[in-house]
PDB file of C-alpha atoms and ligand atoms in Angstrom:
ATOM      1  CA  MET A   1      -0.002   0.023  -0.003  1.00  0.00           C
ATOM      2  CA  ARG A   2       1.094   3.529  -0.829  1.00  0.00           C
ATOM      3  CA  LYS A   3       2.081   5.438   2.278  1.00  0.00           C
ATOM      4  CA  ASN A   4       2.230   9.183   3.029  1.00  0.00           C
ATOM      5  CA  ILE A   5       5.801   9.857   3.987  1.00  0.00           C
ATOM      6  CA  VAL A   6       7.579  12.933   5.069  1.00  0.00           C
ATOM      7  CA  ALA A   7      11.366  12.372   5.442  1.00  0.00           C
ATOM      8  CA  GLY A   8      13.771  15.097   6.739  1.00  0.00           C
ATOM      9  CA  ASN A   9      17.205  15.042   5.241  1.00  0.00           C
ATOM     10  CA  TRP A  10      19.451  17.022   7.659  1.00  0.00           C
ATOM     11  CA  LYS A  11      22.496  16.596   5.458  1.00  0.00           C
ATOM     12  CA  MET A  12      25.670  17.710   7.355  1.00  0.00           C
ATOM     13  CA  ASN A  13      23.777  20.156   9.533  1.00  0.00           C
ATOM     14  CA  LEU A  14      22.983  20.481  13.306  1.00  0.00           C
ATOM     15  CA  GLN A  15      25.250  19.705  16.169  1.00  0.00           C
ATOM     16  CA  PRO A  16      24.162  16.814  18.574  1.00  0.00           C
ATOM     17  CA  ALA A  17      22.421  19.163  21.120  1.00  0.00           C
ATOM     18  CA  GLU A  18      20.616  20.986  18.289  1.00  0.00           C
ATOM     19  CA  GLY A  19      19.486  17.828  16.757  1.00  0.00           C
ATOM     20  CA  ALA A  20      18.267  16.529  20.107  1.00  0.00           C
ATOM     21  CA  ALA A  21      16.302  19.726  20.756  1.00  0.00           C
ATOM     22  CA  LEU A  22      14.735  19.655  17.348  1.00  0.00           C
ATOM     23  CA  VAL A  23      13.566  16.105  17.806  1.00  0.00           C
ATOM     24  CA  GLN A  24      12.125  16.997  21.282  1.00  0.00           C
ATOM     25  CA  GLU A  25       9.818  19.298  19.441  1.00  0.00           C
ATOM     26  CA  LEU A  26       8.748  16.746  16.920  1.00  0.00           C
ATOM     27  CA  CYS A  27       8.065  13.941  19.332  1.00  0.00           C
ATOM     28  CA  PRO A  28       4.734  15.100  20.724  1.00  0.00           C
ATOM     29  CA  GLN A  29       3.263  15.222  17.369  1.00  0.00           C
ATOM     30  CA  THR A  30       4.306  11.921  15.799  1.00  0.00           C
ATOM     31  CA  GLU A  31       1.502   9.911  17.261  1.00  0.00           C
ATOM     32  CA  THR A  32      -1.237  12.151  15.799  1.00  0.00           C
ATOM     33  CA  LEU A  33       0.618  12.104  12.582  1.00  0.00           C
ATOM     34  CA  GLN A  34       0.767   8.352  12.564  1.00  0.00           C
ATOM     35  CA  HIS A  35      -3.062   8.257  13.340  1.00  0.00           C
ATOM     36  CA  SER A  36      -3.615  10.340  10.286  1.00  0.00           C
ATOM     37  CA  GLY A  37      -1.513   7.911   8.342  1.00  0.00           C
ATOM     38  CA  VAL A  38       1.664  10.032   7.900  1.00  0.00           C
ATOM     39  CA  THR A  39       5.135   8.404   8.583  1.00  0.00           C
ATOM     40  CA  LEU A  40       7.658  10.906   9.740  1.00  0.00           C
ATOM     41  CA  ILE A  41      11.188   9.971   9.176  1.00  0.00           C
ATOM     42  CA  VAL A  42      14.303  11.928  10.350  1.00  0.00           C
ATOM     43  CA  CYS A  43      17.688  11.142   8.550  1.00  0.00           C
ATOM     44  CA  PRO A  44      20.423  12.838  10.664  1.00  0.00           C
ATOM     45  CA  PRO A  45      24.062  12.696  10.043  1.00  0.00           C
ATOM     46  CA  LEU A  46      25.278   9.039  10.196  1.00  0.00           C
ATOM     47  CA  ILE A  47      27.282   9.426  13.382  1.00  0.00           C
ATOM     48  CA  TYR A  48      24.100  10.510  15.299  1.00  0.00           C
ATOM     49  CA  THR A  49      22.137   7.358  14.175  1.00  0.00           C
ATOM     50  CA  ALA A  50      22.875   5.055  17.204  1.00  0.00           C
ATOM     51  CA  TRP A  51      21.712   7.710  19.830  1.00  0.00           C
ATOM     52  CA  ALA A  52      18.916   8.771  17.548  1.00  0.00           C
ATOM     53  CA  LEU A  53      17.548   5.243  17.642  1.00  0.00           C
ATOM     54  CA  SER A  54      17.783   4.776  21.377  1.00  0.00           C
ATOM     55  CA  ASP A  55      16.472   8.216  22.362  1.00  0.00           C
ATOM     56  CA  TRP A  56      14.077   9.377  19.691  1.00  0.00           C
ATOM     57  CA  GLN A  57      12.373   6.021  19.213  1.00  0.00           C
ATOM     58  CA  ARG A  58      11.880   5.695  23.013  1.00  0.00           C
ATOM     59  CA  GLU A  59      10.429   9.244  23.424  1.00  0.00           C
ATOM     60  CA  GLY A  60       8.244   9.451  20.333  1.00  0.00           C
ATOM     61  CA  ARG A  61       7.695   7.210  17.456  1.00  0.00           C
ATOM     62  CA  ILE A  62      10.166   8.811  15.067  1.00  0.00           C
ATOM     63  CA  GLU A  63      11.494   6.718  12.372  1.00  0.00           C
ATOM     64  CA  VAL A  64      15.286   7.053  11.883  1.00  0.00           C
ATOM     65  CA  GLY A  65      16.848   6.915   8.383  1.00  0.00           C
ATOM     66  CA  ALA A  66      20.272   7.123   7.010  1.00  0.00           C
ATOM     67  CA  GLN A  67      21.430   9.522   4.285  1.00  0.00           C
ATOM     68  CA  ASN A  68      23.786   6.959   2.700  1.00  0.00           C
ATOM     69  CA  CYS A  69      25.537   3.695   3.112  1.00  0.00           C
ATOM     70  CA  TYR A  70      28.058   1.627   1.342  1.00  0.00           C
ATOM     71  CA  HIS A  71      27.027  -1.513  -0.664  1.00  0.00           C
ATOM     72  CA  GLU A  72      29.639  -3.983   0.592  1.00  0.00           C
ATOM     73  CA  ALA A  73      28.762  -5.779   3.893  1.00  0.00           C
ATOM     74  CA  SER A  74      32.134  -5.351   5.521  1.00  0.00           C
ATOM     75  CA  GLY A  75      35.795  -5.121   4.539  1.00  0.00           C
ATOM     76  CA  ALA A  76      38.602  -2.628   3.761  1.00  0.00           C
ATOM     77  CA  TYR A  77      36.455   0.395   2.950  1.00  0.00           C
ATOM     78  CA  THR A  78      37.912   3.099   5.262  1.00  0.00           C
ATOM     79  CA  GLY A  79      35.388   5.640   6.313  1.00  0.00           C
ATOM     80  CA  GLU A  80      32.329   3.821   4.971  1.00  0.00           C
ATOM     81  CA  VAL A  81      29.317   2.282   6.883  1.00  0.00           C
ATOM     82  CA  SER A  82      27.409  -0.769   5.433  1.00  0.00           C
ATOM     83  CA  ALA A  83      23.816  -1.303   4.939  1.00  0.00           C
ATOM     84  CA  ALA A  84      24.136  -4.341   7.263  1.00  0.00           C
ATOM     85  CA  MET A  85      25.537  -2.274   9.996  1.00  0.00           C
ATOM     86  CA  LEU A  86      22.646   0.205   9.814  1.00  0.00           C
ATOM     87  CA  ALA A  87      20.143  -2.557   9.715  1.00  0.00           C
ATOM     88  CA  ASN A  88      21.708  -4.130  12.845  1.00  0.00           C
ATOM     89  CA  LEU A  89      21.387  -0.975  14.744  1.00  0.00           C
ATOM     90  CA  GLY A  90      17.730  -0.809  13.764  1.00  0.00           C
ATOM     91  CA  VAL A  91      17.662   1.879  11.016  1.00  0.00           C
ATOM     92  CA  GLY A  92      14.606   1.433   8.947  1.00  0.00           C
ATOM     93  CA  TYR A  93      15.370   3.614   5.894  1.00  0.00           C
ATOM     94  CA  CYS A  94      18.229   4.741   3.880  1.00  0.00           C
ATOM     95  CA  ILE A  95      18.352   7.404   1.189  1.00  0.00           C
ATOM     96  CA  VAL A  96      20.210   6.237  -1.912  1.00  0.00           C
ATOM     97  CA  GLY A  97      21.468   8.272  -4.873  1.00  0.00           C
ATOM     98  CA  HIS A  98      20.786  11.726  -3.425  1.00  0.00           C
ATOM     99  CA  SER A  99      21.820  14.217  -6.135  1.00  0.00           C
ATOM    100  CA  GLU A 100      24.578  15.540  -3.767  1.00  0.00           C
ATOM    101  CA  ARG A 101      25.924  12.059  -3.640  1.00  0.00           C
ATOM    102  CA  ARG A 102      25.929  11.806  -7.368  1.00  0.00           C
ATOM    103  CA  SER A 103      27.362  15.295  -8.105  1.00  0.00           C
ATOM    104  CA  LEU A 104      29.886  15.777  -5.193  1.00  0.00           C
ATOM    105  CA  PHE A 105      30.848  12.109  -4.655  1.00  0.00           C
ATOM    106  CA  GLY A 106      30.741  10.716  -8.042  1.00  0.00           C
ATOM    107  CA  GLU A 107      27.921   8.146  -7.565  1.00  0.00           C
ATOM    108  CA  THR A 108      26.975   6.587 -10.781  1.00  0.00           C
ATOM    109  CA  ASP A 109      23.742   4.804 -11.662  1.00  0.00           C
ATOM    110  CA  GLU A 110      25.521   1.491 -11.132  1.00  0.00           C
ATOM    111  CA  VAL A 111      26.713   2.551  -7.571  1.00  0.00           C
ATOM    112  CA  VAL A 112      23.042   3.658  -6.829  1.00  0.00           C
ATOM    113  CA  ARG A 113      21.813   0.275  -7.996  1.00  0.00           C
ATOM    114  CA  ARG A 114      24.246  -1.679  -5.860  1.00  0.00           C
ATOM    115  CA  LYS A 115      23.383   0.499  -2.790  1.00  0.00           C
ATOM    116  CA  THR A 116      19.651   0.038  -3.418  1.00  0.00           C
ATOM    117  CA  GLU A 117      20.177  -3.705  -3.628  1.00  0.00           C
ATOM    118  CA  ALA A 118      22.272  -3.714  -0.261  1.00  0.00           C
ATOM    119  CA  VAL A 119      19.646  -1.719   1.583  1.00  0.00           C
ATOM    120  CA  VAL A 120      16.808  -3.955   0.380  1.00  0.00           C
ATOM    121  CA  ALA A 121      18.760  -7.202   1.035  1.00  0.00           C
ATOM    122  CA  GLN A 122      18.869  -5.818   4.656  1.00  0.00           C
ATOM    123  CA  GLU A 123      15.247  -5.468   4.861  1.00  0.00           C
ATOM    124  CA  MET A 124      15.350  -1.761   5.158  1.00  0.00           C
ATOM    125  CA  THR A 125      13.462   0.584   2.875  1.00  0.00           C
ATOM    126  CA  ALA A 126      15.485   2.406   0.183  1.00  0.00           C
ATOM    127  CA  ILE A 127      14.393   5.971  -0.550  1.00  0.00           C
ATOM    128  CA  VAL A 128      15.829   6.066  -4.088  1.00  0.00           C
ATOM    129  CA  CYS A 129      16.366   9.629  -5.479  1.00  0.00           C
ATOM    130  CA  CYS A 130      16.139  10.654  -9.108  1.00  0.00           C
ATOM    131  CA  GLY A 131      15.875  14.051 -10.844  1.00  0.00           C
ATOM    132  CA  GLU A 132      17.223  16.119 -13.625  1.00  0.00           C
ATOM    133  CA  THR A 133      19.589  19.070 -13.627  1.00  0.00           C
ATOM    134  CA  LEU A 134      18.484  22.482 -14.932  1.00  0.00           C
ATOM    135  CA  ASP A 135      20.418  21.890 -18.131  1.00  0.00           C
ATOM    136  CA  GLU A 136      18.793  18.565 -18.802  1.00  0.00           C
ATOM    137  CA  ARG A 137      15.341  20.090 -18.175  1.00  0.00           C
ATOM    138  CA  GLU A 138      16.105  22.987 -20.558  1.00  0.00           C
ATOM    139  CA  LYS A 139      17.176  20.389 -23.220  1.00  0.00           C
ATOM    140  CA  GLY A 140      13.877  18.600 -22.624  1.00  0.00           C
ATOM    141  CA  GLN A 141      15.721  15.443 -21.433  1.00  0.00           C
ATOM    142  CA  GLU A 142      14.117  15.391 -17.998  1.00  0.00           C
ATOM    143  CA  LYS A 143      11.925  12.323 -18.616  1.00  0.00           C
ATOM    144  CA  ALA A 144      14.751  10.345 -20.324  1.00  0.00           C
ATOM    145  CA  VAL A 145      17.113  11.172 -17.402  1.00  0.00           C
ATOM    146  CA  VAL A 146      14.670  10.064 -14.710  1.00  0.00           C
ATOM    147  CA  ALA A 147      13.670   6.960 -16.598  1.00  0.00           C
ATOM    148  CA  ARG A 148      17.283   5.888 -17.044  1.00  0.00           C
ATOM    149  CA  GLN A 149      18.006   6.560 -13.338  1.00  0.00           C
ATOM    150  CA  LEU A 150      15.063   4.363 -12.274  1.00  0.00           C
ATOM    151  CA  ARG A 151      15.650   1.610 -14.658  1.00  0.00           C
ATOM    152  CA  GLU A 152      19.231   1.476 -13.590  1.00  0.00           C
ATOM    153  CA  ALA A 153      18.571   1.711  -9.886  1.00  0.00           C
ATOM    154  CA  LEU A 154      15.788  -0.773  -9.881  1.00  0.00           C
ATOM    155  CA  ARG A 155      17.382  -3.179 -12.294  1.00  0.00           C
ATOM    156  CA  GLY A 156      16.865  -6.828 -11.138  1.00  0.00           C
ATOM    157  CA  MET A 157      14.369  -5.968  -8.310  1.00  0.00           C
ATOM    158  CA  SER A 158      11.482  -8.289  -7.710  1.00  0.00           C
ATOM    159  CA  ASN A 159       7.843  -7.085  -7.140  1.00  0.00           C
ATOM    160  CA  GLU A 160       8.308  -8.383  -3.510  1.00  0.00           C
ATOM    161  CA  GLN A 161      11.586  -6.209  -3.128  1.00  0.00           C
ATOM    162  CA  MET A 162       9.703  -3.226  -4.613  1.00  0.00           C
ATOM    163  CA  LYS A 163       7.633  -3.163  -1.365  1.00  0.00           C
ATOM    164  CA  GLN A 164      10.840  -1.907   0.320  1.00  0.00           C
ATOM    165  CA  ILE A 165      11.403   0.931  -2.204  1.00  0.00           C
ATOM    166  CA  VAL A 166      10.202   4.515  -2.014  1.00  0.00           C
ATOM    167  CA  ILE A 167      11.001   6.865  -4.935  1.00  0.00           C
ATOM    168  CA  ALA A 168      11.997  10.591  -4.315  1.00  0.00           C
ATOM    169  CA  TYR A 169      11.675  12.757  -7.321  1.00  0.00           C
ATOM    170  CA  GLU A 170      14.056  15.737  -6.699  1.00  0.00           C
ATOM    171  CA  PRO A 171      14.702  18.074  -9.561  1.00  0.00           C
ATOM    172  CA  VAL A 172      18.271  19.080  -8.973  1.00  0.00           C
ATOM    173  CA  TRP A 173      17.471  22.747  -9.863  1.00  0.00           C
ATOM    174  CA  ALA A 174      14.982  22.915  -6.947  1.00  0.00           C
ATOM    175  CA  ILE A 175      17.199  21.456  -4.138  1.00  0.00           C
ATOM    176  CA  GLY A 176      18.229  24.150  -1.803  1.00  0.00           C
ATOM    177  CA  THR A 177      17.562  26.777  -4.230  1.00  0.00           C
ATOM    178  CA  GLY A 178      14.126  28.064  -3.186  1.00  0.00           C
ATOM    179  CA  LYS A 179      12.783  27.289  -6.492  1.00  0.00           C
ATOM    180  CA  THR A 180      10.088  24.634  -6.346  1.00  0.00           C
ATOM    181  CA  ALA A 181       8.611  22.609  -9.205  1.00  0.00           C
ATOM    182  CA  THR A 182       5.109  23.776  -9.968  1.00  0.00           C
ATOM    183  CA  THR A 183       2.341  21.451  -9.034  1.00  0.00           C
ATOM    184  CA  ALA A 184       1.855  20.726 -12.768  1.00  0.00           C
ATOM    185  CA  GLN A 185       5.567  19.903 -13.211  1.00  0.00           C
ATOM    186  CA  ALA A 186       5.630  17.705 -10.176  1.00  0.00           C
ATOM    187  CA  GLN A 187       2.410  15.832 -10.984  1.00  0.00           C
ATOM    188  CA  GLU A 188       3.532  15.321 -14.534  1.00  0.00           C
ATOM    189  CA  MET A 189       6.885  13.750 -13.538  1.00  0.00           C
ATOM    190  CA  HIS A 190       5.337  11.708 -10.667  1.00  0.00           C
ATOM    191  CA  ALA A 191       2.736  10.317 -13.118  1.00  0.00           C
ATOM    192  CA  PHE A 192       5.657   9.632 -15.612  1.00  0.00           C
ATOM    193  CA  ILE A 193       7.576   7.802 -12.774  1.00  0.00           C
ATOM    194  CA  ARG A 194       4.627   5.727 -11.973  1.00  0.00           C
ATOM    195  CA  SER A 195       4.272   4.715 -15.668  1.00  0.00           C
ATOM    196  CA  VAL A 196       7.968   3.723 -15.781  1.00  0.00           C
ATOM    197  CA  LEU A 197       7.317   1.598 -12.670  1.00  0.00           C
ATOM    198  CA  ALA A 198       4.216   0.052 -14.273  1.00  0.00           C
ATOM    199  CA  GLU A 199       6.378  -0.797 -17.395  1.00  0.00           C
ATOM    200  CA  LEU A 200       9.000  -2.406 -15.206  1.00  0.00           C
ATOM    201  CA  PHE A 201       6.915  -4.025 -12.489  1.00  0.00           C
ATOM    202  CA  GLY A 202       3.252  -4.001 -13.520  1.00  0.00           C
ATOM    203  CA  SER A 203       0.530  -1.593 -12.536  1.00  0.00           C
ATOM    204  CA  GLU A 204      -0.160  -2.962  -8.922  1.00  0.00           C
ATOM    205  CA  THR A 205       3.377  -2.399  -7.913  1.00  0.00           C
ATOM    206  CA  ALA A 206       3.444   1.024  -9.586  1.00  0.00           C
ATOM    207  CA  GLN A 207       0.146   1.910  -7.746  1.00  0.00           C
ATOM    208  CA  ASN A 208       1.537   0.834  -4.429  1.00  0.00           C
ATOM    209  CA  THR A 209       4.947   2.540  -4.582  1.00  0.00           C
ATOM    210  CA  SER A 210       5.095   5.921  -2.655  1.00  0.00           C
ATOM    211  CA  ILE A 211       6.698   8.709  -4.765  1.00  0.00           C
ATOM    212  CA  LEU A 212       7.940  11.624  -2.779  1.00  0.00           C
ATOM    213  CA  TYR A 213       8.749  15.125  -4.069  1.00  0.00           C
ATOM    214  CA  GLY A 214      11.775  16.892  -2.981  1.00  0.00           C
ATOM    215  CA  GLY A 215      13.236  20.408  -3.771  1.00  0.00           C
ATOM    216  CA  SER A 216      12.524  23.544  -1.596  1.00  0.00           C
ATOM    217  CA  CYS A 217       9.342  21.953  -0.268  1.00  0.00           C
ATOM    218  CA  LYS A 218       8.083  24.254   2.610  1.00  0.00           C
ATOM    219  CA  PRO A 219       4.974  24.904   4.600  1.00  0.00           C
ATOM    220  CA  GLU A 220       3.739  27.335   1.979  1.00  0.00           C
ATOM    221  CA  ASN A 221       3.713  25.023  -0.866  1.00  0.00           C
ATOM    222  CA  ALA A 222       3.481  21.477   0.658  1.00  0.00           C
ATOM    223  CA  ALA A 223      -0.317  21.274   0.755  1.00  0.00           C
ATOM    224  CA  GLU A 224      -0.485  22.076  -3.007  1.00  0.00           C
ATOM    225  CA  LEU A 225       2.194  19.549  -3.906  1.00  0.00           C
ATOM    226  CA  PHE A 226       0.769  16.743  -1.644  1.00  0.00           C
ATOM    227  CA  ALA A 227      -2.750  17.246  -3.107  1.00  0.00           C
ATOM    228  CA  CYS A 228      -1.339  16.164  -6.515  1.00  0.00           C
ATOM    229  CA  GLU A 229      -2.607  12.610  -7.262  1.00  0.00           C
ATOM    230  CA  ASP A 230       0.771  11.046  -7.665  1.00  0.00           C
ATOM    231  CA  VAL A 231       2.722  12.951  -5.001  1.00  0.00           C
ATOM    232  CA  ASP A 232       2.671  10.761  -1.812  1.00  0.00           C
ATOM    233  CA  GLY A 233       4.816  13.021   0.394  1.00  0.00           C
ATOM    234  CA  GLY A 234       8.138  14.769   0.529  1.00  0.00           C
ATOM    235  CA  LEU A 235      11.918  14.425   1.087  1.00  0.00           C
ATOM    236  CA  ILE A 236      12.655  17.651   2.932  1.00  0.00           C
ATOM    237  CA  GLY A 237      16.139  19.290   3.292  1.00  0.00           C
ATOM    238  CA  GLY A 238      16.277  22.826   4.667  1.00  0.00           C
ATOM    239  CA  ALA A 239      12.797  23.047   6.103  1.00  0.00           C
ATOM    240  CA  SER A 240      13.443  19.757   8.092  1.00  0.00           C
ATOM    241  CA  LEU A 241      15.961  21.697  10.282  1.00  0.00           C
ATOM    242  CA  ASN A 242      13.168  23.788  11.862  1.00  0.00           C
ATOM    243  CA  ALA A 243      10.530  21.765  13.909  1.00  0.00           C
ATOM    244  CA  PRO A 244       7.516  24.025  13.126  1.00  0.00           C
ATOM    245  CA  ASP A 245       8.142  24.058   9.483  1.00  0.00           C
ATOM    246  CA  PHE A 246       8.790  20.304   9.276  1.00  0.00           C
ATOM    247  CA  LEU A 247       5.596  19.677  11.256  1.00  0.00           C
ATOM    248  CA  ALA A 248       3.491  21.933   9.127  1.00  0.00           C
ATOM    249  CA  ILE A 249       4.764  20.184   6.029  1.00  0.00           C
ATOM    250  CA  ALA A 250       3.867  16.817   7.628  1.00  0.00           C
ATOM    251  CA  ASN A 251       0.332  18.206   8.433  1.00  0.00           C
ATOM    252  CA  SER A 252      -0.170  19.340   4.911  1.00  0.00           C
ATOM    253  CA  PHE A 253      -1.960  16.148   3.625  1.00  0.00           C
ATOM    254  CA  GLN A 254      -5.704  16.455   2.898  1.00  0.00           C
ATOM    255  CA  HIS A 255      -6.956  13.142   3.949  1.00  0.00           C
TER     256      HIS A 255
HETATM  257  C1  LIG B   1      16.993  17.444  -0.226  1.00  0.00           C
HETATM  258  O1  LIG B   1      18.104  17.643   0.293  1.00  0.00           O
HETATM  259  O2  LIG B   1      16.746  16.308  -0.461  1.00  0.00           O
HETATM  260  C2  LIG B   1      16.174  18.623  -0.416  1.00  0.00           C
HETATM  261  C3  LIG B   1      15.084  18.381  -1.011  1.00  0.00           C
HETATM  262  O3  LIG B   1      16.584  19.849  -0.076  1.00  0.00           O
HETATM  263  P1  LIG B   1      15.675  21.215   0.044  1.00  0.00           P
HETATM  264  O4  LIG B   1      14.319  20.876   0.816  1.00  0.00           O
HETATM  265  O5  LIG B   1      16.413  22.062   0.954  1.00  0.00           O
HETATM  266  O6  LIG B   1      15.549  21.691  -1.275  1.00  0.00           O
END
């Protein structure tokens, strides 16, 4: 079943005490959100994950996600953390293929596929990111780019494994820029993504896969975006660093 999800990607922001204070503000709201069918996920910097799991999940029912992982289970990969390590800690979600990972750390479609596979193999949910750059949109290539990213990332997945996949459409030109896709642009691309999923996995899987929008989503535009038929929630960067804004976004679904 398609879920309404709002995931906060803190990126490399907030010192531990700031993160803890932010979550203290979120905790009292999570139960109400859950009752209204909204899953709230916080993806802090990796090093906070262990205490995030012990403190936050005890205090409120906040789901903890990771922003990245490595695809190998163990070995000589200095500085990396495996999906198996995250899963063993109790992390439920992992963002894969964020555009910053692709552009700053050279992650290719093949790396994204291997990470997606590793996350799913560990029974976590992979939040698989896709999205075109401004240049690609201006050349009219946005659908071709997104289709390629999805086909590559999801190659070899079974319908059963697709239950552990959430897609995040994040036009690169909208991430952290203050520019948001219009509702028409978002809906068009989300419907297209669902059609690619239908082609790859059949219509039932396509209908049951949550597709999140990311890119300067804020309280002022979340309701309009989430009202689109194929937008099932959001992956939120900047606005997830402020509890009232993040909660306002999470409360923007019209049920
Ligand atoms: C993101 O980092 O995934 C993101 C969507 O950032 P922002 O909301 O700040 O554009």
